[in-house]
Amino acid sequence: MRDLATPGQGPSGLARERCQPVRPGTSAMSHFDIEELADELDPDWHVNDDLIRREYVTRDFGEAFAFATRIALLAEGQGHHPEMTVSWGRLVVTLSTHAARGLTRNDFILAAHIDALGGP
């Protein structure tokens, strides 16, 4: 997976936006638009044309689960839900918009909101 995010970027204006409903059949973002928005995320997000993924290292299962719960509550409020894998000392968050069969602005907005949580 290639990493399109640019290291050292500051806080994102995306975190001030809200996710919008996406109808089935909506087009996924172009590679150019994906690269542009990837620059606004924390460089620990790995972005390709189909998904955004970030892995968090935690002290134990409880910390991973607690952070996953915070993300779940945030995602519910945004109406856009990530795939999350929780295991001992690790949480993997993957974002993609199924209705568009790829990435939409919502994926980047939610990633920026997750960044704003400050981590586990």
JSON list of C-alpha atoms in Angstrom, two decimals:
[
{"chain": "A", "resi": 1, "resn": "MET", "atom": "CA", "xyz": [0.00, 0.00, 0.00]},
{"chain": "A", "resi": 2, "resn": "ARG", "atom": "CA", "xyz": [1.51, 3.35, -0.88]},
{"chain": "A", "resi": 3, "resn": "ASP", "atom": "CA", "xyz": [1.40, 6.21, 1.56]},
{"chain": "A", "resi": 4, "resn": "LEU", "atom": "CA", "xyz": [0.20, 9.42, -0.10]},
{"chain": "A", "resi": 5, "resn": "ALA", "atom": "CA", "xyz": [0.05, 11.50, 3.07]},
{"chain": "A", "resi": 6, "resn": "THR", "atom": "CA", "xyz": [2.73, 14.13, 3.43]},
{"chain": "A", "resi": 7, "resn": "PRO", "atom": "CA", "xyz": [4.57, 14.10, 6.78]},
{"chain": "A", "resi": 8, "resn": "GLY", "atom": "CA", "xyz": [4.44, 17.18, 8.95]},
{"chain": "A", "resi": 9, "resn": "GLN", "atom": "CA", "xyz": [1.04, 18.54, 7.94]},
{"chain": "A", "resi": 10, "resn": "GLY", "atom": "CA", "xyz": [-0.83, 20.43, 10.65]},
{"chain": "A", "resi": 11, "resn": "PRO", "atom": "CA", "xyz": [-4.40, 20.04, 11.91]},
{"chain": "A", "resi": 12, "resn": "SER", "atom": "CA", "xyz": [-7.00, 19.59, 9.23]},
{"chain": "A", "resi": 13, "resn": "GLY", "atom": "CA", "xyz": [-9.93, 21.83, 8.34]},
{"chain": "A", "resi": 14, "resn": "LEU", "atom": "CA", "xyz": [-11.67, 18.55, 7.51]},
{"chain": "A", "resi": 15, "resn": "ALA", "atom": "CA", "xyz": [-12.24, 18.04, 11.23]},
{"chain": "A", "resi": 16, "resn": "ARG", "atom": "CA", "xyz": [-14.62, 21.03, 11.16]},
{"chain": "A", "resi": 17, "resn": "GLU", "atom": "CA", "xyz": [-16.81, 19.35, 8.51]},
{"chain": "A", "resi": 18, "resn": "ARG", "atom": "CA", "xyz": [-19.57, 16.78, 8.96]},
{"chain": "A", "resi": 19, "resn": "CYS", "atom": "CA", "xyz": [-20.05, 13.64, 6.91]},
{"chain": "A", "resi": 20, "resn": "GLN", "atom": "CA", "xyz": [-22.89, 13.83, 4.40]},
{"chain": "A", "resi": 21, "resn": "PRO", "atom": "CA", "xyz": [-25.17, 11.01, 3.24]},
{"chain": "A", "resi": 22, "resn": "VAL", "atom": "CA", "xyz": [-23.83, 9.10, 0.23]},
{"chain": "A", "resi": 23, "resn": "ARG", "atom": "CA", "xyz": [-26.25, 7.41, -2.13]},
{"chain": "A", "resi": 24, "resn": "PRO", "atom": "CA", "xyz": [-25.44, 4.09, -3.80]},
{"chain": "A", "resi": 25, "resn": "GLY", "atom": "CA", "xyz": [-23.91, 4.73, -7.19]},
{"chain": "A", "resi": 26, "resn": "THR", "atom": "CA", "xyz": [-22.04, 7.84, -6.06]},
{"chain": "A", "resi": 27, "resn": "SER", "atom": "CA", "xyz": [-18.67, 8.04, -7.79]},
{"chain": "A", "resi": 28, "resn": "ALA", "atom": "CA", "xyz": [-15.52, 7.46, -5.80]},
{"chain": "A", "resi": 29, "resn": "MET", "atom": "CA", "xyz": [-12.94, 10.26, -5.69]},
{"chain": "A", "resi": 30, "resn": "SER", "atom": "CA", "xyz": [-10.28, 10.68, -8.36]},
{"chain": "A", "resi": 31, "resn": "HIS", "atom": "CA", "xyz": [-6.65, 9.88, -7.60]},
{"chain": "A", "resi": 32, "resn": "PHE", "atom": "CA", "xyz": [-5.83, 13.62, -7.80]},
{"chain": "A", "resi": 33, "resn": "ASP", "atom": "CA", "xyz": [-8.52, 14.54, -5.23]},
{"chain": "A", "resi": 34, "resn": "ILE", "atom": "CA", "xyz": [-7.41, 11.71, -2.95]},
{"chain": "A", "resi": 35, "resn": "GLU", "atom": "CA", "xyz": [-3.81, 12.95, -2.99]},
{"chain": "A", "resi": 36, "resn": "GLU", "atom": "CA", "xyz": [-4.95, 16.48, -2.17]},
{"chain": "A", "resi": 37, "resn": "LEU", "atom": "CA", "xyz": [-7.03, 15.41, 0.84]},
{"chain": "A", "resi": 38, "resn": "ALA", "atom": "CA", "xyz": [-4.42, 12.91, 2.03]},
{"chain": "A", "resi": 39, "resn": "ASP", "atom": "CA", "xyz": [-2.12, 15.87, 2.66]},
{"chain": "A", "resi": 40, "resn": "GLU", "atom": "CA", "xyz": [-4.57, 17.10, 5.30]},
{"chain": "A", "resi": 41, "resn": "LEU", "atom": "CA", "xyz": [-4.41, 13.93, 7.41]},
{"chain": "A", "resi": 42, "resn": "ASP", "atom": "CA", "xyz": [-1.91, 12.80, 10.00]},
{"chain": "A", "resi": 43, "resn": "PRO", "atom": "CA", "xyz": [0.97, 11.12, 8.16]},
{"chain": "A", "resi": 44, "resn": "ASP", "atom": "CA", "xyz": [0.27, 7.84, 9.99]},
{"chain": "A", "resi": 45, "resn": "TRP", "atom": "CA", "xyz": [-2.76, 7.28, 7.75]},
{"chain": "A", "resi": 46, "resn": "HIS", "atom": "CA", "xyz": [-1.92, 5.10, 4.76]},
{"chain": "A", "resi": 47, "resn": "VAL", "atom": "CA", "xyz": [-3.99, 6.13, 1.76]},
{"chain": "A", "resi": 48, "resn": "ASN", "atom": "CA", "xyz": [-4.53, 4.47, -1.59]},
{"chain": "A", "resi": 49, "resn": "ASP", "atom": "CA", "xyz": [-7.24, 4.83, -4.21]},
{"chain": "A", "resi": 50, "resn": "ASP", "atom": "CA", "xyz": [-9.60, 2.42, -2.40]},
{"chain": "A", "resi": 51, "resn": "LEU", "atom": "CA", "xyz": [-9.15, 2.92, 1.33]},
{"chain": "A", "resi": 52, "resn": "ILE", "atom": "CA", "xyz": [-7.58, 4.81, 4.20]},
{"chain": "A", "resi": 53, "resn": "ARG", "atom": "CA", "xyz": [-5.95, 2.75, 6.95]},
{"chain": "A", "resi": 54, "resn": "ARG", "atom": "CA", "xyz": [-4.27, 3.54, 10.25]},
{"chain": "A", "resi": 55, "resn": "GLU", "atom": "CA", "xyz": [-2.85, 1.23, 12.89]},
{"chain": "A", "resi": 56, "resn": "TYR", "atom": "CA", "xyz": [-2.64, 2.31, 16.52]},
{"chain": "A", "resi": 57, "resn": "VAL", "atom": "CA", "xyz": [-0.34, 0.59, 19.00]},
{"chain": "A", "resi": 58, "resn": "THR", "atom": "CA", "xyz": [-1.77, 0.44, 22.51]},
{"chain": "A", "resi": 59, "resn": "ARG", "atom": "CA", "xyz": [-0.59, -0.79, 25.91]},
{"chain": "A", "resi": 60, "resn": "ASP", "atom": "CA", "xyz": [-3.12, -3.60, 26.04]},
{"chain": "A", "resi": 61, "resn": "PHE", "atom": "CA", "xyz": [-6.47, -4.88, 24.80]},
{"chain": "A", "resi": 62, "resn": "GLY", "atom": "CA", "xyz": [-8.44, -2.57, 27.12]},
{"chain": "A", "resi": 63, "resn": "GLU", "atom": "CA", "xyz": [-6.80, 0.55, 25.73]},
{"chain": "A", "resi": 64, "resn": "ALA", "atom": "CA", "xyz": [-7.39, -0.60, 22.14]},
{"chain": "A", "resi": 65, "resn": "PHE", "atom": "CA", "xyz": [-11.03, -1.39, 22.93]},
{"chain": "A", "resi": 66, "resn": "ALA", "atom": "CA", "xyz": [-11.56, 1.92, 24.74]},
{"chain": "A", "resi": 67, "resn": "PHE", "atom": "CA", "xyz": [-10.22, 3.90, 21.78]},
{"chain": "A", "resi": 68, "resn": "ALA", "atom": "CA", "xyz": [-12.30, 1.82, 19.36]},
{"chain": "A", "resi": 69, "resn": "THR", "atom": "CA", "xyz": [-15.35, 2.70, 21.46]},
{"chain": "A", "resi": 70, "resn": "ARG", "atom": "CA", "xyz": [-14.55, 6.42, 21.27]},
{"chain": "A", "resi": 71, "resn": "ILE", "atom": "CA", "xyz": [-14.20, 6.10, 17.48]},
{"chain": "A", "resi": 72, "resn": "ALA", "atom": "CA", "xyz": [-17.48, 4.14, 17.28]},
{"chain": "A", "resi": 73, "resn": "LEU", "atom": "CA", "xyz": [-19.37, 6.87, 19.13]},
{"chain": "A", "resi": 74, "resn": "LEU", "atom": "CA", "xyz": [-17.81, 9.54, 16.93]},
{"chain": "A", "resi": 75, "resn": "ALA", "atom": "CA", "xyz": [-18.62, 7.55, 13.77]},
{"chain": "A", "resi": 76, "resn": "GLU", "atom": "CA", "xyz": [-22.22, 7.04, 14.87]},
{"chain": "A", "resi": 77, "resn": "GLY", "atom": "CA", "xyz": [-22.62, 10.79, 15.30]},
{"chain": "A", "resi": 78, "resn": "GLN", "atom": "CA", "xyz": [-21.17, 11.37, 11.82]},
{"chain": "A", "resi": 79, "resn": "GLY", "atom": "CA", "xyz": [-23.26, 8.64, 10.20]},
{"chain": "A", "resi": 80, "resn": "HIS", "atom": "CA", "xyz": [-20.14, 7.14, 8.60]},
{"chain": "A", "resi": 81, "resn": "HIS", "atom": "CA", "xyz": [-18.68, 3.95, 10.02]},
{"chain": "A", "resi": 82, "resn": "PRO", "atom": "CA", "xyz": [-15.14, 2.55, 9.77]},
{"chain": "A", "resi": 83, "resn": "GLU", "atom": "CA", "xyz": [-14.09, -1.04, 9.83]},
{"chain": "A", "resi": 84, "resn": "MET", "atom": "CA", "xyz": [-12.14, -1.65, 13.04]},
{"chain": "A", "resi": 85, "resn": "THR", "atom": "CA", "xyz": [-10.05, -4.60, 14.19]},
{"chain": "A", "resi": 86, "resn": "VAL", "atom": "CA", "xyz": [-9.29, -4.69, 17.90]},
{"chain": "A", "resi": 87, "resn": "SER", "atom": "CA", "xyz": [-6.66, -7.01, 19.32]},
{"chain": "A", "resi": 88, "resn": "TRP", "atom": "CA", "xyz": [-4.21, -7.02, 22.20]},
{"chain": "A", "resi": 89, "resn": "GLY", "atom": "CA", "xyz": [-2.09, -3.91, 21.89]},
{"chain": "A", "resi": 90, "resn": "ARG", "atom": "CA", "xyz": [-3.43, -2.95, 18.48]},
{"chain": "A", "resi": 91, "resn": "LEU", "atom": "CA", "xyz": [-6.34, -1.19, 16.78]},
{"chain": "A", "resi": 92, "resn": "VAL", "atom": "CA", "xyz": [-6.60, -1.01, 12.98]},
{"chain": "A", "resi": 93, "resn": "VAL", "atom": "CA", "xyz": [-9.05, 1.51, 11.50]},
{"chain": "A", "resi": 94, "resn": "THR", "atom": "CA", "xyz": [-9.99, 1.23, 7.82]},
{"chain": "A", "resi": 95, "resn": "LEU", "atom": "CA", "xyz": [-12.17, 3.73, 5.98]},
{"chain": "A", "resi": 96, "resn": "SER", "atom": "CA", "xyz": [-13.88, 3.35, 2.61]},
{"chain": "A", "resi": 97, "resn": "THR", "atom": "CA", "xyz": [-17.34, 4.23, 1.32]},
{"chain": "A", "resi": 98, "resn": "HIS", "atom": "CA", "xyz": [-19.15, 1.09, 0.23]},
{"chain": "A", "resi": 99, "resn": "ALA", "atom": "CA", "xyz": [-21.87, 3.02, -1.60]},
{"chain": "A", "resi": 100, "resn": "ALA", "atom": "CA", "xyz": [-19.19, 4.59, -3.82]},
{"chain": "A", "resi": 101, "resn": "ARG", "atom": "CA", "xyz": [-16.98, 1.49, -3.97]},
{"chain": "A", "resi": 102, "resn": "GLY", "atom": "CA", "xyz": [-13.99, 3.58, -2.99]},
{"chain": "A", "resi": 103, "resn": "LEU", "atom": "CA", "xyz": [-13.10, 6.78, -1.18]},
{"chain": "A", "resi": 104, "resn": "THR", "atom": "CA", "xyz": [-15.30, 9.83, -0.69]},
{"chain": "A", "resi": 105, "resn": "ARG", "atom": "CA", "xyz": [-14.76, 13.06, 1.20]},
{"chain": "A", "resi": 106, "resn": "ASN", "atom": "CA", "xyz": [-16.56, 11.42, 4.16]},
{"chain": "A", "resi": 107, "resn": "ASP", "atom": "CA", "xyz": [-13.64, 9.02, 4.64]},
{"chain": "A", "resi": 108, "resn": "PHE", "atom": "CA", "xyz": [-11.22, 11.92, 4.98]},
{"chain": "A", "resi": 109, "resn": "ILE", "atom": "CA", "xyz": [-13.58, 13.88, 7.22]},
{"chain": "A", "resi": 110, "resn": "LEU", "atom": "CA", "xyz": [-13.96, 10.93, 9.58]},
{"chain": "A", "resi": 111, "resn": "ALA", "atom": "CA", "xyz": [-10.19, 10.30, 9.56]},
{"chain": "A", "resi": 112, "resn": "ALA", "atom": "CA", "xyz": [-9.61, 13.94, 10.52]},
{"chain": "A", "resi": 113, "resn": "HIS", "atom": "CA", "xyz": [-12.16, 13.65, 13.34]},
{"chain": "A", "resi": 114, "resn": "ILE", "atom": "CA", "xyz": [-10.40, 10.52, 14.56]},
{"chain": "A", "resi": 115, "resn": "ASP", "atom": "CA", "xyz": [-7.10, 12.44, 14.50]},
{"chain": "A", "resi": 116, "resn": "ALA", "atom": "CA", "xyz": [-8.76, 15.12, 16.64]},
{"chain": "A", "resi": 117, "resn": "LEU", "atom": "CA", "xyz": [-9.54, 12.50, 19.32]},
{"chain": "A", "resi": 118, "resn": "GLY", "atom": "CA", "xyz": [-5.82, 12.48, 20.08]},
{"chain": "A", "resi": 119, "resn": "GLY", "atom": "CA", "xyz": [-5.21, 8.75, 19.97]},
{"chain": "A", "resi": 120, "resn": "PRO", "atom": "CA", "xyz": [-5.42, 6.00, 22.54]}
]
